[in-house]
Amino acid sequence: MLTDALSIWLWLPCMTAAVGLMFLLISVCCDMPLATAGYCTIRAFLLAEFAASLEWQMYSYTAYTLGMGREDAARGPLSLFFVALVYIPVFLLMYWLENRRGDPLTAMSFRLQELWSPVLIALACFFLSNLSFVYSGMPFTGSALTDIYNIRTLVDFAGVAMMYAYHVQRCELYMQRELDAMQNILQNQYVQYRQSRESIEVINHKYHDLKHQIAVLRAEPDAAKRSAYLDGMEEEIRDYEAQNKTGNSVLDTVLTGKSLYCARHGVELTCIADGGKLAFMDVMDICTIFGNLLDNAIEYELRIREREKRLIHLAVHGKRDFLVIQCQNYCPEIVEFRGGLPVSTKGDSAYHGYGIKSVRRSAEKYGGTMTIHNQDGWFQVNIMIPLQEASV
């Protein structure tokens, strides 16, 4: 009502200000990231455009049929009647559609780069639906008032339908991803249970023989043989030492499997990890980053003949406001790099391919970076990710 007498060229700034107020209201009233608030603003704006267009079209048709003047009808009870008649059912219907699905709030977690599709849909619908008010002589515009109202209402309805379909598809993909992640975790937990059971069985078996081994060691006068006995006992308990407790159950699962594999194949894997710093990351991203980093390192170390040189070190810690992940393994070769990624001169895929690219994509997903260095006989991957609060 306040902007009704303004020039048509001031209409777009006024609409921009209205969208800004919607975004501000959602951001203040809701505990969500700004990108998610932007997505909600887009959906709310399209729904409001459709409701306003439908209400004005029905109201104008009724006022014209009754022979009422525009100024008189706009300030009369008929205008308020159609606002209630249209707005309440439209918003209640959308509330019912949203509420009946029961989608988790985490499915609406957006990053800025993911907003391009909703923004483009909203802009296309907005400009197409209102183009007739500015240019009436174009192929996709109307000149008659009824045509303008029909175009606007139908295009806005199409925008609301497209955004709802987009939202449903996004939530379905999220739920499927969550189910796959849970299935993967359950499988890993079962594997970890089997590995723990095997280790416990070995320890129980060796416990019964321990007193006999101690007696043999005490009676053995040869120092070299005593040392050989001790080396054998140390080798047998390495499987038990391979159980990792970092503070993150997903990382524990990954490290346990890799540690046991390394122990059985003569690879020395050391790890210093604060798993609690990974609470904000998705399950699949943790598995992708650490699984691929360790797989690549193990694959290369197994090519080294001298077992004492098969060394891998993994570190996970926080530094100021960043999560730091460092994985380094002994690598006496000079590795060639192409496009920021290592390429083996012998044509193998130990250090290139989809694995390392997946690690980089997972780091970039959280606004992080990945750098790779090969110097002083070590191959090192460094990942830095801004620390975030865990999703609820």
Short mmCIF file of C-alpha atoms in Angstrom, two decimals:
data_model
loop_
_atom_site.label_atom_id
_atom_site.label_comp_id
_atom_site.label_asym_id
_atom_site.label_seq_id
_atom_site.Cartn_x
_atom_site.Cartn_y
_atom_site.Cartn_z
CA MET A 1 0.00 0.00 0.00
CA LEU A 2 2.84 2.43 0.81
CA THR A 3 4.68 1.84 -2.48
CA ASP A 4 1.62 1.83 -4.72
CA ALA A 5 2.26 5.36 -6.07
CA LEU A 6 5.99 4.84 -6.73
CA SER A 7 7.47 4.64 -10.23
CA ILE A 8 7.71 1.21 -11.88
CA TRP A 9 11.51 1.53 -11.82
CA LEU A 10 11.46 1.72 -8.03
CA TRP A 11 9.42 -1.46 -7.79
CA LEU A 12 12.42 -3.81 -8.11
CA PRO A 13 14.41 -2.14 -5.28
CA CYS A 14 11.30 -2.33 -3.11
CA MET A 15 10.93 -6.03 -3.85
CA THR A 16 14.62 -6.55 -3.07
CA ALA A 17 14.12 -4.81 0.26
CA ALA A 18 11.11 -7.03 0.98
CA VAL A 19 13.14 -10.18 0.31
CA GLY A 20 15.87 -8.80 2.57
CA LEU A 21 13.36 -8.34 5.38
CA MET A 22 12.16 -11.93 4.90
CA PHE A 23 15.75 -13.18 5.12
CA LEU A 24 16.38 -11.07 8.22
CA LEU A 25 13.24 -12.37 9.92
CA ILE A 26 14.11 -16.01 9.22
CA SER A 27 17.74 -15.53 10.31
CA VAL A 28 16.74 -13.88 13.60
CA CYS A 29 13.90 -16.27 14.47
CA CYS A 30 15.59 -19.54 13.46
CA ASP A 31 18.79 -21.17 14.67
CA MET A 32 20.29 -22.14 11.33
CA PRO A 33 23.25 -21.23 9.08
CA LEU A 34 22.83 -18.22 6.82
CA ALA A 35 22.93 -20.39 3.69
CA THR A 36 20.03 -22.48 5.00
CA ALA A 37 18.15 -19.30 5.91
CA GLY A 38 18.70 -18.13 2.34
CA TYR A 39 17.19 -21.36 0.99
CA CYS A 40 14.15 -20.96 3.25
CA THR A 41 13.82 -17.35 2.10
CA ILE A 42 13.74 -18.45 -1.54
CA ARG A 43 10.97 -20.96 -0.90
CA ALA A 44 9.01 -18.52 1.25
CA PHE A 45 9.34 -15.76 -1.35
CA LEU A 46 8.01 -17.94 -4.19
CA LEU A 47 5.13 -19.14 -2.02
CA ALA A 48 4.30 -15.55 -1.06
CA GLU A 49 4.43 -14.47 -4.71
CA PHE A 50 2.01 -17.23 -5.68
CA ALA A 51 -0.38 -16.49 -2.82
CA ALA A 52 -0.34 -12.75 -3.57
CA SER A 53 -0.86 -13.33 -7.30
CA LEU A 54 -3.73 -15.75 -6.79
CA GLU A 55 -5.39 -13.48 -4.23
CA TRP A 56 -5.11 -10.40 -6.44
CA GLN A 57 -6.39 -12.25 -9.50
CA MET A 58 -9.47 -13.57 -7.70
CA TYR A 59 -10.09 -10.24 -5.99
CA SER A 60 -9.76 -8.23 -9.24
CA TYR A 61 -12.09 -10.55 -11.09
CA THR A 62 -14.72 -10.29 -8.35
CA ALA A 63 -14.37 -6.50 -8.02
CA TYR A 64 -14.68 -6.08 -11.79
CA THR A 65 -17.73 -8.33 -11.87
CA LEU A 66 -19.38 -6.31 -9.11
CA GLY A 67 -18.53 -3.07 -10.91
CA MET A 68 -16.43 -1.71 -8.05
CA GLY A 69 -13.72 0.87 -8.61
CA ARG A 70 -10.15 -0.13 -7.90
CA GLU A 71 -9.50 2.51 -5.23
CA ASP A 72 -12.73 1.80 -3.37
CA ALA A 73 -12.35 -1.98 -3.49
CA ALA A 74 -8.70 -1.92 -2.39
CA ARG A 75 -9.61 -0.17 0.86
CA GLY A 76 -12.83 -2.04 1.49
CA PRO A 77 -13.66 -5.26 3.33
CA LEU A 78 -13.67 -7.20 0.05
CA SER A 79 -9.86 -6.94 -0.12
CA LEU A 80 -9.43 -8.29 3.40
CA PHE A 81 -11.92 -11.06 2.69
CA PHE A 82 -9.91 -12.35 -0.28
CA VAL A 83 -6.67 -12.10 1.66
CA ALA A 84 -8.10 -14.45 4.28
CA LEU A 85 -9.82 -16.60 1.65
CA VAL A 86 -6.61 -17.27 -0.30
CA TYR A 87 -3.68 -16.84 2.08
CA ILE A 88 -4.93 -19.08 4.87
CA PRO A 89 -5.66 -22.18 2.70
CA VAL A 90 -2.46 -21.76 0.65
CA PHE A 91 -0.19 -21.50 3.69
CA LEU A 92 -2.01 -24.25 5.59
CA LEU A 93 -1.70 -26.56 2.58
CA MET A 94 2.04 -25.93 2.33
CA TYR A 95 2.41 -26.42 6.09
CA TRP A 96 0.62 -29.76 5.82
CA LEU A 97 2.80 -30.85 2.88
CA GLU A 98 5.95 -29.94 4.78
CA ASN A 99 4.90 -31.36 8.13
CA ARG A 100 3.62 -34.69 6.84
CA ARG A 101 7.04 -35.68 5.46
CA GLY A 102 8.89 -35.30 8.74
CA ASP A 103 12.21 -34.50 7.06
CA PRO A 104 15.10 -33.95 9.49
CA LEU A 105 16.39 -30.41 9.85
CA THR A 106 19.88 -31.59 8.92
CA ALA A 107 18.60 -32.33 5.40
CA MET A 108 18.24 -28.57 4.92
CA SER A 109 21.89 -27.88 5.67
CA PHE A 110 23.12 -25.83 2.72
CA ARG A 111 26.42 -24.39 1.59
CA LEU A 112 26.62 -21.21 -0.47
CA GLN A 113 27.59 -23.03 -3.68
CA GLU A 114 24.52 -25.22 -3.38
CA LEU A 115 22.16 -22.24 -3.54
CA TRP A 116 22.71 -21.56 -7.22
CA SER A 117 19.93 -23.84 -8.42
CA PRO A 118 17.23 -22.48 -6.04
CA VAL A 119 18.32 -18.90 -6.77
CA LEU A 120 18.13 -19.41 -10.53
CA ILE A 121 14.68 -21.02 -10.24
CA ALA A 122 13.41 -18.13 -8.10
CA LEU A 123 14.85 -15.43 -10.37
CA ALA A 124 13.49 -17.07 -13.52
CA CYS A 125 10.00 -17.43 -12.05
CA PHE A 126 10.01 -13.89 -10.65
CA PHE A 127 11.06 -12.15 -13.85
CA LEU A 128 8.88 -14.26 -16.14
CA SER A 129 5.82 -13.78 -13.97
CA ASN A 130 6.27 -9.99 -13.78
CA LEU A 131 7.66 -9.30 -17.24
CA SER A 132 4.26 -8.27 -18.59
CA PHE A 133 4.08 -5.39 -16.13
CA VAL A 134 7.21 -3.84 -17.72
CA TYR A 135 7.11 -4.95 -21.37
CA SER A 136 3.77 -5.92 -22.85
CA GLY A 137 4.75 -6.33 -26.51
CA MET A 138 7.08 -9.34 -26.22
CA PRO A 139 6.35 -12.94 -27.33
CA PHE A 140 6.13 -14.21 -23.74
CA THR A 141 4.10 -11.35 -22.27
CA GLY A 142 0.46 -10.34 -22.38
CA SER A 143 -1.24 -7.05 -23.06
CA ALA A 144 -4.70 -7.73 -21.65
CA LEU A 145 -5.05 -7.46 -17.89
CA THR A 146 -6.50 -10.95 -17.55
CA ASP A 147 -3.61 -12.40 -19.56
CA ILE A 148 -1.08 -10.68 -17.31
CA TYR A 149 -2.74 -12.05 -14.18
CA ASN A 150 -2.99 -15.57 -15.65
CA ILE A 151 0.69 -15.61 -16.66
CA ARG A 152 1.81 -14.35 -13.28
CA THR A 153 -0.26 -16.83 -11.28
CA LEU A 154 0.63 -19.86 -13.41
CA VAL A 155 4.37 -19.08 -13.49
CA ASP A 156 4.45 -18.52 -9.72
CA PHE A 157 2.59 -21.79 -9.18
CA ALA A 158 5.15 -23.56 -11.40
CA GLY A 159 7.94 -22.03 -9.32
CA VAL A 160 6.41 -23.24 -6.06
CA ALA A 161 5.94 -26.73 -7.54
CA MET A 162 9.53 -26.88 -8.84
CA MET A 163 10.98 -25.79 -5.52
CA TYR A 164 8.87 -28.31 -3.64
CA ALA A 165 9.99 -31.08 -6.01
CA TYR A 166 13.60 -29.93 -5.57
CA HIS A 167 13.19 -29.99 -1.81
CA VAL A 168 11.62 -33.46 -1.79
CA GLN A 169 14.37 -34.86 -4.02
CA ARG A 170 17.09 -33.31 -1.87
CA CYS A 171 15.60 -34.76 1.31
CA GLU A 172 15.20 -38.19 -0.31
CA LEU A 173 18.83 -38.19 -1.42
CA TYR A 174 19.91 -37.11 2.04
CA MET A 175 17.93 -39.89 3.70
CA GLN A 176 19.33 -42.46 1.27
CA ARG A 177 22.83 -41.21 1.99
CA GLU A 178 22.19 -41.48 5.71
CA LEU A 179 20.91 -45.04 5.32
CA ASP A 180 23.97 -46.01 3.29
CA ALA A 181 26.24 -44.43 5.89
CA MET A 182 24.49 -46.25 8.72
CA GLN A 183 24.73 -49.53 6.85
CA ASN A 184 28.42 -48.92 6.30
CA ILE A 185 28.95 -48.14 9.98
CA LEU A 186 27.08 -51.26 11.04
CA GLN A 187 29.22 -53.36 8.73
CA ASN A 188 32.40 -51.75 10.04
CA GLN A 189 31.26 -52.27 13.62
CA TYR A 190 30.73 -55.97 12.91
CA VAL A 191 34.18 -56.21 11.32
CA GLN A 192 35.69 -54.45 14.33
CA TYR A 193 33.87 -56.84 16.64
CA ARG A 194 35.28 -59.84 14.76
CA GLN A 195 38.76 -58.36 14.86
CA SER A 196 38.47 -57.67 18.58
CA ARG A 197 37.21 -61.19 19.21
CA GLU A 198 40.12 -62.68 17.29
CA SER A 199 42.56 -60.56 19.28
CA ILE A 200 40.96 -61.54 22.59
CA GLU A 201 41.05 -65.22 21.66
CA VAL A 202 44.75 -64.94 20.85
CA ILE A 203 45.41 -63.17 24.16
CA ASN A 204 43.44 -65.77 26.14
CA HIS A 205 45.32 -68.54 24.43
CA LYS A 206 48.67 -66.93 25.06
CA TYR A 207 47.78 -66.22 28.70
CA HIS A 208 47.73 -69.93 29.45
CA ASP A 209 51.14 -70.35 27.86
CA LEU A 210 52.64 -67.24 29.40
CA LYS A 211 53.85 -68.92 32.60
CA HIS A 212 55.58 -71.62 30.59
CA GLN A 213 57.28 -69.03 28.39
CA ILE A 214 58.44 -67.10 31.46
CA ALA A 215 59.88 -70.29 32.93
CA VAL A 216 61.74 -70.99 29.67
CA LEU A 217 63.13 -67.46 29.58
CA ARG A 218 64.40 -67.71 33.16
CA ALA A 219 66.13 -71.02 32.43
CA GLU A 220 67.64 -69.93 29.11
CA PRO A 221 71.30 -68.90 29.61
CA ASP A 222 71.78 -67.69 26.02
CA ALA A 223 71.01 -63.96 25.77
CA ALA A 224 70.39 -64.16 22.01
CA LYS A 225 67.72 -66.83 22.43
CA ARG A 226 66.08 -64.87 25.24
CA SER A 227 65.93 -61.85 22.94
CA ALA A 228 64.38 -63.98 20.18
CA TYR A 229 61.72 -65.24 22.58
CA LEU A 230 60.88 -61.66 23.60
CA ASP A 231 60.64 -60.55 19.98
CA GLY A 232 58.21 -63.34 19.27
CA MET A 233 56.02 -62.43 22.23
CA GLU A 234 56.03 -58.77 21.20
CA GLU A 235 54.93 -59.68 17.67
CA GLU A 236 52.02 -61.76 18.96
CA ILE A 237 50.51 -58.94 21.04
CA ARG A 238 50.64 -56.34 18.28
CA ASP A 239 47.14 -57.24 17.16
CA TYR A 240 45.86 -56.19 20.58
CA GLU A 241 47.77 -52.91 20.42
CA ALA A 242 46.12 -52.20 17.09
CA GLN A 243 42.83 -51.25 18.80
CA ASN A 244 42.54 -47.48 18.52
CA LYS A 245 40.58 -45.22 20.86
CA THR A 246 40.60 -41.68 19.51
CA GLY A 247 37.29 -40.30 20.77
CA ASN A 248 35.48 -40.78 17.46
CA SER A 249 33.89 -44.17 16.84
CA VAL A 250 34.04 -43.87 13.05
CA LEU A 251 37.74 -43.01 13.06
CA ASP A 252 38.32 -45.82 15.58
CA THR A 253 36.73 -48.27 13.17
CA VAL A 254 38.83 -47.13 10.23
CA LEU A 255 42.08 -47.07 12.19
CA THR A 256 41.52 -50.47 13.79
CA GLY A 257 41.13 -52.18 10.44
CA LYS A 258 44.12 -50.41 8.90
CA SER A 259 46.29 -50.99 11.99
CA LEU A 260 45.60 -54.70 12.01
CA TYR A 261 46.34 -54.93 8.28
CA CYS A 262 49.60 -53.03 8.77
CA ALA A 263 50.64 -55.23 11.71
CA ARG A 264 50.12 -58.37 9.63
CA HIS A 265 52.08 -57.03 6.64
CA GLY A 266 55.03 -55.47 8.39
CA VAL A 267 54.04 -51.80 8.13
CA GLU A 268 54.62 -49.54 11.13
CA LEU A 269 51.56 -47.29 11.55
CA THR A 270 51.61 -44.69 14.31
CA CYS A 271 48.70 -42.42 15.06
CA ILE A 272 48.13 -39.42 17.30
CA ALA A 273 44.52 -38.37 16.83
CA ASP A 274 42.01 -36.22 18.67
CA GLY A 275 38.87 -37.78 17.22
CA GLY A 276 36.61 -35.37 19.08
CA LYS A 277 37.57 -32.66 16.58
CA LEU A 278 35.77 -34.61 13.83
CA ALA A 279 32.31 -34.37 15.42
CA PHE A 280 31.01 -31.91 12.80
CA MET A 281 31.90 -34.16 9.84
CA ASP A 282 29.61 -36.69 8.18
CA VAL A 283 30.32 -40.38 8.57
CA MET A 284 31.01 -40.90 4.88
CA ASP A 285 33.44 -37.98 4.75
CA ILE A 286 35.47 -39.37 7.66
CA CYS A 287 35.63 -42.78 5.98
CA THR A 288 36.54 -41.18 2.64
CA ILE A 289 39.35 -39.02 3.98
CA PHE A 290 41.08 -41.46 6.33
CA GLY A 291 40.30 -44.61 4.35
CA ASN A 292 41.79 -43.26 1.13
CA LEU A 293 44.78 -41.59 2.80
CA LEU A 294 45.78 -44.78 4.61
CA ASP A 295 45.02 -47.05 1.66
CA ASN A 296 47.29 -45.00 -0.61
CA ALA A 297 50.07 -44.91 1.99
CA ILE A 298 49.84 -48.65 2.75
CA GLU A 299 49.80 -49.54 -0.94
CA TYR A 300 53.06 -47.69 -1.49
CA GLU A 301 54.78 -48.96 1.68
CA LEU A 302 54.13 -52.57 0.69
CA ARG A 303 56.36 -51.96 -2.34
CA ILE A 304 59.34 -51.26 -0.07
CA ARG A 305 61.39 -54.39 0.56
CA GLU A 306 63.01 -53.30 3.82
CA ARG A 307 60.32 -53.76 6.48
CA GLU A 308 61.99 -51.37 8.88
CA LYS A 309 61.42 -48.57 6.35
CA ARG A 310 57.68 -49.18 5.97
CA LEU A 311 56.59 -46.21 8.06
CA ILE A 312 53.28 -44.34 8.17
CA HIS A 313 52.34 -41.58 10.60
CA LEU A 314 48.88 -40.05 10.99
CA ALA A 315 48.08 -36.98 13.09
CA VAL A 316 44.72 -35.33 13.78
CA HIS A 317 44.57 -32.25 15.98
CA GLY A 318 43.15 -28.77 16.28
CA LYS A 319 45.22 -25.66 15.64
CA ARG A 320 43.51 -22.40 16.55
CA ASP A 321 40.23 -22.49 14.57
CA PHE A 322 41.25 -25.27 12.17
CA LEU A 323 41.18 -29.04 12.08
CA VAL A 324 44.57 -30.32 10.89
CA ILE A 325 44.97 -33.77 9.35
CA GLN A 326 48.47 -34.92 8.40
CA CYS A 327 49.30 -38.26 6.83
CA GLN A 328 52.88 -39.00 5.88
CA ASN A 329 54.66 -42.13 4.75
CA TYR A 330 58.24 -42.98 3.87
CA CYS A 331 58.82 -42.36 0.17
CA PRO A 332 62.40 -42.24 -1.14
CA GLU A 333 61.23 -41.65 -4.74
CA ILE A 334 60.69 -38.26 -6.37
CA VAL A 335 57.01 -38.02 -7.22
CA GLU A 336 55.84 -36.02 -10.23
CA PHE A 337 52.87 -33.71 -9.73
CA ARG A 338 50.25 -32.73 -12.27
CA GLY A 339 47.37 -30.41 -11.48
CA GLY A 340 48.26 -30.40 -7.81
CA LEU A 341 47.99 -34.20 -7.61
CA PRO A 342 50.84 -36.75 -7.68
CA VAL A 343 51.43 -38.90 -10.74
CA SER A 344 53.64 -41.97 -10.65
CA THR A 345 56.27 -42.20 -13.37
CA LYS A 346 55.89 -45.99 -13.38
CA GLY A 347 52.24 -45.89 -14.35
CA ASP A 348 50.79 -47.32 -11.16
CA SER A 349 47.82 -45.79 -9.37
CA ALA A 350 49.27 -45.63 -5.88
CA TYR A 351 49.13 -41.88 -5.67
CA HIS A 352 46.59 -40.73 -8.22
CA GLY A 353 43.07 -41.45 -9.30
CA TYR A 354 39.72 -41.18 -7.66
CA GLY A 355 40.89 -41.83 -4.10
CA ILE A 356 42.99 -38.71 -3.60
CA LYS A 357 40.46 -36.63 -5.56
CA SER A 358 37.72 -37.84 -3.21
CA VAL A 359 39.82 -36.71 -0.25
CA ARG A 360 40.20 -33.25 -1.75
CA ARG A 361 36.48 -32.98 -2.52
CA SER A 362 35.58 -33.99 1.04
CA ALA A 363 37.95 -31.35 2.44
CA GLU A 364 36.56 -28.65 0.13
CA LYS A 365 33.03 -29.61 1.16
CA TYR A 366 33.74 -28.06 4.58
CA GLY A 367 35.64 -25.08 3.19
CA GLY A 368 39.02 -26.74 3.69
CA THR A 369 42.14 -27.21 1.57
CA MET A 370 44.49 -30.09 0.80
CA THR A 371 48.18 -29.78 -0.03
CA ILE A 372 50.65 -32.53 -0.91
CA HIS A 373 54.43 -32.44 -0.44
CA ASN A 374 57.19 -34.87 -1.34
CA GLN A 375 60.51 -33.97 0.24
CA ASP A 376 63.27 -35.36 2.46
CA GLY A 377 62.16 -38.92 1.77
CA TRP A 378 58.58 -38.42 2.97
CA PHE A 379 55.28 -38.14 1.13
CA GLN A 380 52.94 -35.91 3.14
CA VAL A 381 49.29 -34.92 2.72
CA ASN A 382 48.12 -31.91 4.77
CA ILE A 383 44.44 -31.06 5.19
CA MET A 384 43.17 -27.94 6.96
CA ILE A 385 39.42 -27.51 7.60
CA PRO A 386 37.75 -24.71 9.56
CA LEU A 387 36.35 -26.12 12.78
CA GLN A 388 32.56 -26.08 12.93
CA GLU A 389 29.94 -26.90 15.49
CA ALA A 390 28.56 -30.43 15.32
CA SER A 391 25.19 -30.72 13.56
CA VAL A 392 22.25 -31.51 15.84
#
